[in-house]
Short mmCIF file of C-alpha atoms in Angstrom, two decimals:
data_model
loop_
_atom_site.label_atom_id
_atom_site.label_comp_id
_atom_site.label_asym_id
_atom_site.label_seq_id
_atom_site.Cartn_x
_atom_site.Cartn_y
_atom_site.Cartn_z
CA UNK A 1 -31.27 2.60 6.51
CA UNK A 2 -31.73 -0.74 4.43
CA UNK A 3 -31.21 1.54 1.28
CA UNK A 4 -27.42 2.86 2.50
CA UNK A 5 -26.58 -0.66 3.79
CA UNK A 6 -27.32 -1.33 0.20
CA UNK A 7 -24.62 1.18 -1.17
CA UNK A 8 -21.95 -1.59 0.00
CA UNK A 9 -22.41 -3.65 -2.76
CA UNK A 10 -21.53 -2.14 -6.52
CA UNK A 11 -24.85 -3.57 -7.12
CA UNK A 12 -26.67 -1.51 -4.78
CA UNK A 13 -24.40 1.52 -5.70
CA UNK A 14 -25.28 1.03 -9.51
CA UNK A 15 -29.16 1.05 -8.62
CA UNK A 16 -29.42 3.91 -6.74
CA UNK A 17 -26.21 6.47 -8.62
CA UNK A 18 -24.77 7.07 -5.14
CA UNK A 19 -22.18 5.34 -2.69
CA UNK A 20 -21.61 6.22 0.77
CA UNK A 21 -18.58 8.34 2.70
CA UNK A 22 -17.69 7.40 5.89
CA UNK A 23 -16.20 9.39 8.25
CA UNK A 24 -15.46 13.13 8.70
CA UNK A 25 -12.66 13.61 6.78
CA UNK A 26 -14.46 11.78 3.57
CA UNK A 27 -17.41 13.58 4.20
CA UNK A 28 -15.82 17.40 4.81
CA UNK A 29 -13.98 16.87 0.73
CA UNK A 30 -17.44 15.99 -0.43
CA UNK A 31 -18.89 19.32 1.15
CA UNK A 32 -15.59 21.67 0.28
CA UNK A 33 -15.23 19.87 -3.48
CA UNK A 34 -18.85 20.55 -4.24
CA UNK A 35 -19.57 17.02 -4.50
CA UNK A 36 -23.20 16.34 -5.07
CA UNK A 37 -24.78 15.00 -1.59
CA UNK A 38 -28.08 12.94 -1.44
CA UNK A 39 -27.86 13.05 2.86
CA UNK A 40 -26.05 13.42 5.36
CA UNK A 41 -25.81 10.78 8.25
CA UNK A 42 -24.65 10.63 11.53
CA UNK A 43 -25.25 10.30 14.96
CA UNK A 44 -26.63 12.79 17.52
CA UNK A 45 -22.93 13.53 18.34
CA UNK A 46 -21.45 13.67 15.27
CA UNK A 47 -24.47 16.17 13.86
CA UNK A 48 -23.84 18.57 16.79
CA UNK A 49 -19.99 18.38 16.53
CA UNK A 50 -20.24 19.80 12.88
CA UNK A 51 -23.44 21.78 12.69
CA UNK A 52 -21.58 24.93 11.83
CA UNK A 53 -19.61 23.04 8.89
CA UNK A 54 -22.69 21.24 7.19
CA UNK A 55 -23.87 22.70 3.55
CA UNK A 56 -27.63 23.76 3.65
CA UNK A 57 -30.05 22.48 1.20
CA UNK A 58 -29.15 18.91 1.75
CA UNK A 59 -31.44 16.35 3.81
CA UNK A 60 -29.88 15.16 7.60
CA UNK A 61 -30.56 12.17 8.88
CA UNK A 62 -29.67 11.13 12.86
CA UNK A 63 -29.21 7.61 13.69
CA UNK A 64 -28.23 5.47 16.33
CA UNK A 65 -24.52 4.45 17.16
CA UNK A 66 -25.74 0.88 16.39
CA UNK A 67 -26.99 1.74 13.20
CA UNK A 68 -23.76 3.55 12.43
CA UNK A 69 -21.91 0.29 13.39
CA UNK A 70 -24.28 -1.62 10.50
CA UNK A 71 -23.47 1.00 8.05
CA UNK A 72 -19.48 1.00 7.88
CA UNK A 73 -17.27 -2.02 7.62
CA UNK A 74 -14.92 0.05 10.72
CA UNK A 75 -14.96 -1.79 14.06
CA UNK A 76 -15.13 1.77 15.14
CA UNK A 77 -16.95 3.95 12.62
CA UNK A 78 -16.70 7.76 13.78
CA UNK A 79 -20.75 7.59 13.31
CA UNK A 80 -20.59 11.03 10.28
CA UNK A 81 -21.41 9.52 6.57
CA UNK A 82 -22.33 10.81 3.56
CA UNK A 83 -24.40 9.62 0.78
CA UNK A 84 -23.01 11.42 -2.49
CA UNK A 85 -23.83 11.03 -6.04
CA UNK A 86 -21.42 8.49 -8.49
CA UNK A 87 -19.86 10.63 -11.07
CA UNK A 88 -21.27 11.20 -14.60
CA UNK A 89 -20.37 9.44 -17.89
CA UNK A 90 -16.82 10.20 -18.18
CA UNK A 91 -15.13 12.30 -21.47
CA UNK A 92 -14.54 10.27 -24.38
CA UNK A 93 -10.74 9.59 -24.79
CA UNK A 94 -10.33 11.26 -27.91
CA UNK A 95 -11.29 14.73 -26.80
CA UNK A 96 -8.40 14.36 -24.15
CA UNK A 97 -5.14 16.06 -25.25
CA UNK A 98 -3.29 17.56 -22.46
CA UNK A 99 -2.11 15.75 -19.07
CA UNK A 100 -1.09 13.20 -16.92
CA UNK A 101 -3.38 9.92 -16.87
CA UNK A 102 -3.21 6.55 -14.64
CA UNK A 103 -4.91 3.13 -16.46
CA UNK A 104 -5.64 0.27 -14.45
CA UNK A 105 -5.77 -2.98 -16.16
CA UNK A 106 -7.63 -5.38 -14.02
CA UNK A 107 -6.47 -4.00 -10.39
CA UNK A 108 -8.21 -6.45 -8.28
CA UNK A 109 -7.69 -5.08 -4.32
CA UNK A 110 -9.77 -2.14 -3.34
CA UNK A 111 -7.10 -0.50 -1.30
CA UNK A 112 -4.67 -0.92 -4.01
CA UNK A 113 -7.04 1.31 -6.34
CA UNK A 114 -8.04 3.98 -3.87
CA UNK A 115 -3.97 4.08 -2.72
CA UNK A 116 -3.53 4.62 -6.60
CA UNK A 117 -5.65 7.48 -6.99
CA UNK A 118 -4.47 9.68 -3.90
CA UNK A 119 -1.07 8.83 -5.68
CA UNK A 120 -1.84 9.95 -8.95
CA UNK A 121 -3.46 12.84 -6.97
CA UNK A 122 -0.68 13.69 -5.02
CA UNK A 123 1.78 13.43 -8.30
CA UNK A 124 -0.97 15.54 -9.96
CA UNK A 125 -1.95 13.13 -12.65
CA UNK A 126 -5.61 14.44 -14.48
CA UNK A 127 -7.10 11.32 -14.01
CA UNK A 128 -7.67 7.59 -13.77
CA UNK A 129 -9.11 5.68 -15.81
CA UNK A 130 -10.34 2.36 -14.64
CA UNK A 131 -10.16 -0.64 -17.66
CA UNK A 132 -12.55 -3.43 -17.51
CA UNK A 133 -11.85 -6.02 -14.96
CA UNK A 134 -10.65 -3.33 -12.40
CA UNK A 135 -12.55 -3.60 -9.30
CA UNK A 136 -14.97 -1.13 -8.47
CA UNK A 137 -13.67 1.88 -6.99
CA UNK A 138 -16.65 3.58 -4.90
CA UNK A 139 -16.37 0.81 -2.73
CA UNK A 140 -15.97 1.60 0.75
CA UNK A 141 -12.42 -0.08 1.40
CA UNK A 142 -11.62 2.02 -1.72
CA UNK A 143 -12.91 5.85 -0.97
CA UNK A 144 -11.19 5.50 2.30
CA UNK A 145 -8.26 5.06 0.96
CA UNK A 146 -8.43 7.66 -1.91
CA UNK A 147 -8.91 9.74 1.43
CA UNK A 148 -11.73 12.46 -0.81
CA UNK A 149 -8.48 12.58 -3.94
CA UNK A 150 -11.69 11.41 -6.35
CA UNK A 151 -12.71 15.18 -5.52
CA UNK A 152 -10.13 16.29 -7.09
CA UNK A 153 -9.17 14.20 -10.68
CA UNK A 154 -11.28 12.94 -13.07
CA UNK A 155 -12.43 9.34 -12.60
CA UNK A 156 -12.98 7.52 -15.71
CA UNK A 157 -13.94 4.03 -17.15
CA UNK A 158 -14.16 2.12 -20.44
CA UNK A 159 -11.98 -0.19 -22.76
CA UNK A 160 -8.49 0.38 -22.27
CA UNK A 161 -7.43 -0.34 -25.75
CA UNK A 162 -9.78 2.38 -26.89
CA UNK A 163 -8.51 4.91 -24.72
CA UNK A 164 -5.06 3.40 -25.40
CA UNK A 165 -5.64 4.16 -29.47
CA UNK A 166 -7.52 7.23 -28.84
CA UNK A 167 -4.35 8.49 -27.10
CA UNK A 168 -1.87 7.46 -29.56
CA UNK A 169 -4.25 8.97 -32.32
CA UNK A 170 -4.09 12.29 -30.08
CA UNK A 171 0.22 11.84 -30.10
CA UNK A 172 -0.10 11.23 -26.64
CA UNK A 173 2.50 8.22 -25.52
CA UNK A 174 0.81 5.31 -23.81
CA UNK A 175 3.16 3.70 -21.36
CA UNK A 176 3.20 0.05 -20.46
CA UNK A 177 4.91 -1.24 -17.17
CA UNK A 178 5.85 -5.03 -17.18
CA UNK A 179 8.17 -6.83 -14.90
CA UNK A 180 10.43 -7.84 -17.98
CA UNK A 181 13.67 -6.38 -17.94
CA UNK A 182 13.59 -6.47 -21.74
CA UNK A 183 11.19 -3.48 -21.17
CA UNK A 184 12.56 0.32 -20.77
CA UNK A 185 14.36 1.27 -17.09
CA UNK A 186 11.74 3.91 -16.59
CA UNK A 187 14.00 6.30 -14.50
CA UNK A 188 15.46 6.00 -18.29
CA UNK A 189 12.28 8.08 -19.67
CA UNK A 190 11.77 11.92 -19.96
CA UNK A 191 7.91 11.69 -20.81
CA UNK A 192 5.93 15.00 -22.15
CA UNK A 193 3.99 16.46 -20.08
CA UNK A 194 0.94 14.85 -21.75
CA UNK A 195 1.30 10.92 -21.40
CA UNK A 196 -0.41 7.82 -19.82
CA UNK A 197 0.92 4.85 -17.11
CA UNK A 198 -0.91 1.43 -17.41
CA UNK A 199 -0.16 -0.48 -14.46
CA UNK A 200 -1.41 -4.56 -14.77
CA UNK A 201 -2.97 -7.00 -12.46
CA UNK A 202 -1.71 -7.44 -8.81
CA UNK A 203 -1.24 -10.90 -10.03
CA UNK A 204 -0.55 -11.14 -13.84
CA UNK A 205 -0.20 -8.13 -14.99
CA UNK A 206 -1.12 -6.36 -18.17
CA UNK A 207 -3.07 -8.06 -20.24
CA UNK A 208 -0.93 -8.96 -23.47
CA UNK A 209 -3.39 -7.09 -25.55
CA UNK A 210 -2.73 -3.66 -24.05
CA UNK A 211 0.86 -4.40 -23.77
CA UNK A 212 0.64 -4.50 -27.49
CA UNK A 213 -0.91 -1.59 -27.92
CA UNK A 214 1.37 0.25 -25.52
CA UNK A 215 3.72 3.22 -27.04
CA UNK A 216 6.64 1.48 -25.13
CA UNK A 217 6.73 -1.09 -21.84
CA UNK A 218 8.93 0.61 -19.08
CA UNK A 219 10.12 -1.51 -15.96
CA UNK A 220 10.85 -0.63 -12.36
CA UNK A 221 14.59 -1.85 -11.88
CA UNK A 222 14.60 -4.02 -8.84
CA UNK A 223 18.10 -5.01 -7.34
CA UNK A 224 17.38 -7.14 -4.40
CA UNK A 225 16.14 -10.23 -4.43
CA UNK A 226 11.96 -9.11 -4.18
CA UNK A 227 10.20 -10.99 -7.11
CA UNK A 228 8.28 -7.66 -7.51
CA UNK A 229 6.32 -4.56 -5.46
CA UNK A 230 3.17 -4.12 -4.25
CA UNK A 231 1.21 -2.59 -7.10
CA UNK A 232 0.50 0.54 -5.73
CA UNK A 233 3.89 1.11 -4.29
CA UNK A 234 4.98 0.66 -8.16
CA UNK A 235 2.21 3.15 -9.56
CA UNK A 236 3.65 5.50 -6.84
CA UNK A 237 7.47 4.98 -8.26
CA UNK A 238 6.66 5.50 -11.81
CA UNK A 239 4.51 8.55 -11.29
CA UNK A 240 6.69 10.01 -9.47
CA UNK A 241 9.76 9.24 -11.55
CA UNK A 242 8.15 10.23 -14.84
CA UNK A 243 6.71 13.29 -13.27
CA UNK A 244 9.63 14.38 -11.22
CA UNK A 245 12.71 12.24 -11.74
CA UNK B 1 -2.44 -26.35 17.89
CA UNK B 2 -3.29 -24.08 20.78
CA UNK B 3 0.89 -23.07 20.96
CA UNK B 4 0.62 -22.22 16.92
CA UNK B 5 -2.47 -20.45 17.44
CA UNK B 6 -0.63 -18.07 20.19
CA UNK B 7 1.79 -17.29 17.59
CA UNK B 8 -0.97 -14.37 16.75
CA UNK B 9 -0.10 -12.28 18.96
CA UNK B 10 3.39 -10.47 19.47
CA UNK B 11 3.25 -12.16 23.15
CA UNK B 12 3.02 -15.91 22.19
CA UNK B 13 5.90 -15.29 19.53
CA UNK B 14 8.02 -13.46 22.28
CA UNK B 15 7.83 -16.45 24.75
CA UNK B 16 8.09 -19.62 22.09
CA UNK B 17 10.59 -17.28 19.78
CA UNK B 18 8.89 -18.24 16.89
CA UNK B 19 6.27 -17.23 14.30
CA UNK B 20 4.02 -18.38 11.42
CA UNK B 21 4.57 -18.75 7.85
CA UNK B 22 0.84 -18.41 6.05
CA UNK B 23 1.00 -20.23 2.52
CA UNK B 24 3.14 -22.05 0.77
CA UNK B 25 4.99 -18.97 -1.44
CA UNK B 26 6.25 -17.69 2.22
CA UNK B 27 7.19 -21.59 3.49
CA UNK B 28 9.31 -21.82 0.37
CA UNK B 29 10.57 -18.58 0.70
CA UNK B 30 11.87 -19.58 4.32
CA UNK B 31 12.86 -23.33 2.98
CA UNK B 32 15.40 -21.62 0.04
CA UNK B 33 16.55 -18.64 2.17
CA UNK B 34 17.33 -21.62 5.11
CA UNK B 35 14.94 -20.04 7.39
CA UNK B 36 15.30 -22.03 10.88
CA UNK B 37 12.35 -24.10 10.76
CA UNK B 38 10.63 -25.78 14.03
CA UNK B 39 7.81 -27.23 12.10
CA UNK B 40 6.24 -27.70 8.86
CA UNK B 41 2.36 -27.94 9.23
CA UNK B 42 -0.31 -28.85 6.55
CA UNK B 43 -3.32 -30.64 5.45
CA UNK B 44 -2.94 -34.10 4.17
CA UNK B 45 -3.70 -32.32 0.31
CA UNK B 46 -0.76 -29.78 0.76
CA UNK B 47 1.82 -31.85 2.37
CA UNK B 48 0.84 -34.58 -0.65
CA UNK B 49 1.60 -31.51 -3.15
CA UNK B 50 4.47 -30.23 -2.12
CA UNK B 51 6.06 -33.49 -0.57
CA UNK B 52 9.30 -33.52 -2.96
CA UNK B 53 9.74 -29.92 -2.07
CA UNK B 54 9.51 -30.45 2.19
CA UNK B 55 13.48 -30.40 3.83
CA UNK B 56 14.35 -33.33 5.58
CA UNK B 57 14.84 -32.82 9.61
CA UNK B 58 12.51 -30.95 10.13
CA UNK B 59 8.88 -32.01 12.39
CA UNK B 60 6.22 -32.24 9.61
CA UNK B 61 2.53 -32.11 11.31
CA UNK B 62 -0.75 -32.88 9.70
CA UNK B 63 -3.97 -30.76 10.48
CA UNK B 64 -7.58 -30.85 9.09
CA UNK B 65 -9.01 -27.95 7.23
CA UNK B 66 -10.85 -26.86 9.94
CA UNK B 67 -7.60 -26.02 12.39
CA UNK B 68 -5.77 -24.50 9.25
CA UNK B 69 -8.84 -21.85 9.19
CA UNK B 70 -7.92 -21.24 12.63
CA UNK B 71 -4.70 -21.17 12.34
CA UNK B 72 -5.18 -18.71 9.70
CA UNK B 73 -6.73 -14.72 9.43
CA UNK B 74 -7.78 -15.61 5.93
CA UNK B 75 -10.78 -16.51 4.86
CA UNK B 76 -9.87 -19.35 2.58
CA UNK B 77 -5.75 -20.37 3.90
CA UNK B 78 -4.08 -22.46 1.31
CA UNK B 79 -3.49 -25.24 4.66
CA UNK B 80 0.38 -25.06 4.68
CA UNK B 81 2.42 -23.28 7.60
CA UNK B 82 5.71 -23.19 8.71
CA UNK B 83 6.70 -21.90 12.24
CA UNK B 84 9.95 -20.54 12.15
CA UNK B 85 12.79 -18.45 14.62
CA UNK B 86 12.49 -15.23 15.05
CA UNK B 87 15.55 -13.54 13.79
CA UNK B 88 18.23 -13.37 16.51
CA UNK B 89 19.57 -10.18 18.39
CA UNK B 90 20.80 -7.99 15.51
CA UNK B 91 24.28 -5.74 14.58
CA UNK B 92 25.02 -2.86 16.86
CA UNK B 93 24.76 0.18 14.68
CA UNK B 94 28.10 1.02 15.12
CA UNK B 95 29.62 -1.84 13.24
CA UNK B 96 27.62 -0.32 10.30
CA UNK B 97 29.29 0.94 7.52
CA UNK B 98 27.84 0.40 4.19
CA UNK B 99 24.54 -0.19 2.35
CA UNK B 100 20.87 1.74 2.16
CA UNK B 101 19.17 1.32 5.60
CA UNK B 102 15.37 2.24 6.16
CA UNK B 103 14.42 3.08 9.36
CA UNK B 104 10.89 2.80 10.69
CA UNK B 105 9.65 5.15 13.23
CA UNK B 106 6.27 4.48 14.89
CA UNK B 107 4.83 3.08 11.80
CA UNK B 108 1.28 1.34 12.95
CA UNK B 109 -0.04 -0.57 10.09
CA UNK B 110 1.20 -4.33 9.46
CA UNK B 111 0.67 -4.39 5.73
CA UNK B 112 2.06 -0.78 5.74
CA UNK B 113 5.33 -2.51 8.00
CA UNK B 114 5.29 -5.40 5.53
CA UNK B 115 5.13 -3.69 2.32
CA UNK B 116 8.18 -1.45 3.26
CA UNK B 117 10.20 -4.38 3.76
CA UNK B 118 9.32 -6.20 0.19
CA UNK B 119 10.20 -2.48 -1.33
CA UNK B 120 13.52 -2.16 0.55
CA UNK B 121 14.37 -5.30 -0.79
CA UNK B 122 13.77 -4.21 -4.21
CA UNK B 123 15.06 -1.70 -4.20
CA UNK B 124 18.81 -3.12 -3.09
CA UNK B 125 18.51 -1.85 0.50
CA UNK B 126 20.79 -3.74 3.28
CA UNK B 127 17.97 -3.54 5.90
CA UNK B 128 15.18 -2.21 7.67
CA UNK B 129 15.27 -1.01 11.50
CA UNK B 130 12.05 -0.95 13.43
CA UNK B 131 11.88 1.79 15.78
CA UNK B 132 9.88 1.55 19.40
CA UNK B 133 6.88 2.16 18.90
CA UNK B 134 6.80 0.90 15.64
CA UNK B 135 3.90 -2.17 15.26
CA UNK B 136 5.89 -5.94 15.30
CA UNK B 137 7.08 -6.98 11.99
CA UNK B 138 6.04 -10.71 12.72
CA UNK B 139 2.33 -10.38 12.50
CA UNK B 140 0.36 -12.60 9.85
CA UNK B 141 -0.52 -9.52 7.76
CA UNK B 142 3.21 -7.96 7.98
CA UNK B 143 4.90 -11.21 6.67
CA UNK B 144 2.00 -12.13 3.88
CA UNK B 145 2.81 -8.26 2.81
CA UNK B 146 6.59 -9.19 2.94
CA UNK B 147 6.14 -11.85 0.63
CA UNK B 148 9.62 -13.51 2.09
CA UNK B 149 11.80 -10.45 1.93
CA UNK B 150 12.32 -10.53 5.50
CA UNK B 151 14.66 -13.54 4.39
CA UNK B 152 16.87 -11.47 2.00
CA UNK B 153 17.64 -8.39 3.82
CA UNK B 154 18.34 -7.79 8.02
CA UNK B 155 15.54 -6.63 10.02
CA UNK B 156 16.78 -5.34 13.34
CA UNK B 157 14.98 -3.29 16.00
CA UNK B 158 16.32 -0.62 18.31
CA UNK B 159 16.35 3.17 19.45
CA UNK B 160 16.50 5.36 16.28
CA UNK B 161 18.13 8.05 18.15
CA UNK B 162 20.89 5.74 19.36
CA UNK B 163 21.10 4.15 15.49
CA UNK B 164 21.04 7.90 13.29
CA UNK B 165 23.97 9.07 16.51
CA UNK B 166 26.25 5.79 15.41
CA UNK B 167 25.60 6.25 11.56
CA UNK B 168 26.70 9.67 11.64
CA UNK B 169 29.55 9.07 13.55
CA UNK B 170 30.30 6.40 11.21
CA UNK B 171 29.99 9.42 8.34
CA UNK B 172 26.78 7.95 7.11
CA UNK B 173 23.99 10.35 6.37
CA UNK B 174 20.24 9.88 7.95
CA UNK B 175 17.46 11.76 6.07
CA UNK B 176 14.84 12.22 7.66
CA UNK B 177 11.07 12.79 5.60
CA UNK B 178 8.12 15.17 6.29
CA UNK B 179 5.66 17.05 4.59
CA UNK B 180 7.09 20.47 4.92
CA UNK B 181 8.09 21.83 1.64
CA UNK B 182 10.81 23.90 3.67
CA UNK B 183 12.51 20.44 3.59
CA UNK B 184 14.85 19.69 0.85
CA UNK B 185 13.08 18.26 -2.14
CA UNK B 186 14.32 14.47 -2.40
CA UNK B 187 14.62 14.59 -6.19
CA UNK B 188 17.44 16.78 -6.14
CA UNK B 189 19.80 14.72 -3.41
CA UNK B 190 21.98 12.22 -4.67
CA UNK B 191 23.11 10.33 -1.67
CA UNK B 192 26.37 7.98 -1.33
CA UNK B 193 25.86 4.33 -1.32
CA UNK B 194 25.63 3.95 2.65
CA UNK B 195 22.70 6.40 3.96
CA UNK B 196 19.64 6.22 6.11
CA UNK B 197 16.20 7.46 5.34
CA UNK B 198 13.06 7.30 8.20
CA UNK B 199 9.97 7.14 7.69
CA UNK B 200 7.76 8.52 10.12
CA UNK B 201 4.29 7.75 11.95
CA UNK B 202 1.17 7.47 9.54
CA UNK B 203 -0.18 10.15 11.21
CA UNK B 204 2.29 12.29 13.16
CA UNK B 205 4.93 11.90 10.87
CA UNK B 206 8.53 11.32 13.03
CA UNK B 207 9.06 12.18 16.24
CA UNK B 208 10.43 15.63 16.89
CA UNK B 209 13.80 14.71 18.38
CA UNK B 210 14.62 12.09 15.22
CA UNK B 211 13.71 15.03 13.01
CA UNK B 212 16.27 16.99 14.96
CA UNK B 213 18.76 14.51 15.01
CA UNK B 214 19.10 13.61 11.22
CA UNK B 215 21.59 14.65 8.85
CA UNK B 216 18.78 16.23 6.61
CA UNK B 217 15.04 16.11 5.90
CA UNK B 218 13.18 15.44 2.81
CA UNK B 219 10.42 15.63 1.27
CA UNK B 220 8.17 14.68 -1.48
CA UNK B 221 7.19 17.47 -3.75
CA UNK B 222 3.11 16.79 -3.92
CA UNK B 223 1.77 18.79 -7.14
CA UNK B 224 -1.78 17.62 -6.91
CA UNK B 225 -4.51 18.38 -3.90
CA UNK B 226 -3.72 15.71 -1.69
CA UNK B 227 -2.44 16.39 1.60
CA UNK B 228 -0.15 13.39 1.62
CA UNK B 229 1.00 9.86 0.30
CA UNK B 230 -0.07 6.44 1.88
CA UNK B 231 3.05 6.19 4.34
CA UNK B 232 4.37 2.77 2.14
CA UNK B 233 3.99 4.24 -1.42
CA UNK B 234 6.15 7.60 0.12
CA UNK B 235 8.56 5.14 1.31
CA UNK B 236 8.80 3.27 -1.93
CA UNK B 237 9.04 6.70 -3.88
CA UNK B 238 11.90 7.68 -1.67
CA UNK B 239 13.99 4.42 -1.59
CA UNK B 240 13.94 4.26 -5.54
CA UNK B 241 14.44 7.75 -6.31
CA UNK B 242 17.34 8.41 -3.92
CA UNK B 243 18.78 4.96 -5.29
CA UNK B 244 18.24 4.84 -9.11
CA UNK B 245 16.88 8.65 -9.82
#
């Protein structure tokens, strides 16, 4: 029990190669996406309401409601969790040369990251790739919002500006977004089906670095009087628009 | 104190009228936009730092740290709040004949509620029509999600039946949203300037009889394996690609 409450913290997720799912819809992508499972977790209840769906071959553990309560952040937890296994070292950049790709430079809000990647999911992006800086994303604030999409695209991490050169070396366009309407009007762009978005800091966006580096900036043209969007409601926008617009 | 603190909940802000302003970036936003301000309420550091910048005529009140924690649902509140009206009754629907309306049916989640507000905004719409059913747009977490756009464009509330019946008979189109692909694919409609879109329940999607009702129903081609969008990025997709796509 002490070691899942552990798999809270990054820390405790970094010792141990695992983070927790809670709830049955999390938990039912791990099992259907062949995601590698440590345990499964849940209370008398939950077992019996999904004995016929649970894989064999991996431990079950039954606990209490109460200990259920301690072991999600939910007021309410549905009492089913999963303990699964963090992904693998990631492919190096430079053996990438075909797809869609999401960086995040220094996302800071958990929600905001997992929202991000059931976007890039849902606009059928390969993969994220998470930059330095960028929070953690097998929190679990973050794979409930990701809602099991880490099943199904690559998650990656490392330097951005590697990935960012490795790219460009590749002939794959790297593009910025900034709030500067010096930039590119993105629904301007007709990308190639092999390109990557960097969206910036909730805060202060990209660092200047990366925007650098970056094939060409792009903004989102905004026409009321809104300073700027959400971050992940932007990320949503400029998938979508470079994807299907 | 007590009277602020009641502004929580949608009931104390029905009876005084009035709700709270978290921060100084929203108490400036509702200072510049002329927001109709009852009081302006700090700690002696915060009303020190922004004294230049406080309107005249208005009640200015001083608080410790300790009641600005409990004034506030964050953790660490900057110690400046405003408590301002609450808009007054809003247009009848059929005096309506111009500009991008989103209307919100049954949507749960404040910082969902908020969000779509700050991306209407950007994205040029006239306003934003809450729906029964739909959560109160007044909350702490709705307005800090707003970031003050509730100040640039009209928020009104009504029956979204009664609203998509007057827009049509005004000749104003009201699309609709779901998930079914035998929808029309959103990328492909150019609308006029004046139109409606709705955005349905987080879970349920609309309500049966809207869907009905509307002019036409969308949706967002998904590529990847997720079953949907996060109900505020879909929105923010929709508004920007049926305005600038």
């Amino acid at each position: 029990m002490k070691t899942w409450q552990k798999l809270s913290s990054k820390k405790g997720r970094q010792a141990s190669g695992s983070y927790l799912l809670d709830g049955w819809h999390l938990v039912e992508e791990a099992i259907q996406h062949h995601g590698h499972l440590h345990a499964l977790i849940g209370t008398s209840e939950q077992l019996k309401l999904h004995a016929t769906e649970l894989p064999t071959g991996v431990p079950v553990f039954e606990i209490t409601p109460e200990i259920a309560k301690k072991l999600s952040d939910l007021v309410t937890p549905q009492g089913i969790f999963a303990e699964v296994s963090l992904p693998k070292a990631n492919r190096a950049p430079q053996f990438i040369h075909e797809g869609a790709w999401l960086f995040l430079d220094g996302i800071q809000d958990p929600g905001n990251v997992g929202t991000m990647v059931r976007t890039a999911d849902a606009a059928g992006f390969a993969g994220v790739v998470f930059g330095q800086g960028s929070v953690d994303p097998y929190s679990p604030k973050a794979t409930r919002a990701m809602q099991g999409s880490q099943f199904h695209i690559e998650l990656a991490s490392g330097d951005l500006l590697t990935w960012t050169a490795a790219f460009k070396e590749n002939g794959i366009n790297v593009y910025g977004t900034e709030l500067n309407p010096a930039a590119v009007d993105l629904f301007t762009v007709n990308p190639e089906p092999a390109f990557a978005l960097i969206m910036g800091n909730e805060g202060q966006g990209m660092q200047p670095a990366l925007s650098a580096a970056a094939s060409q900036n792009l903004y989102i043209p905004l026409v009321g009087e809104a300073e700027s969007l959400n971050v992940a409601v932007a990320a949503g926008i400029a998938m979508f628009a470079l994807t299907q617009g």
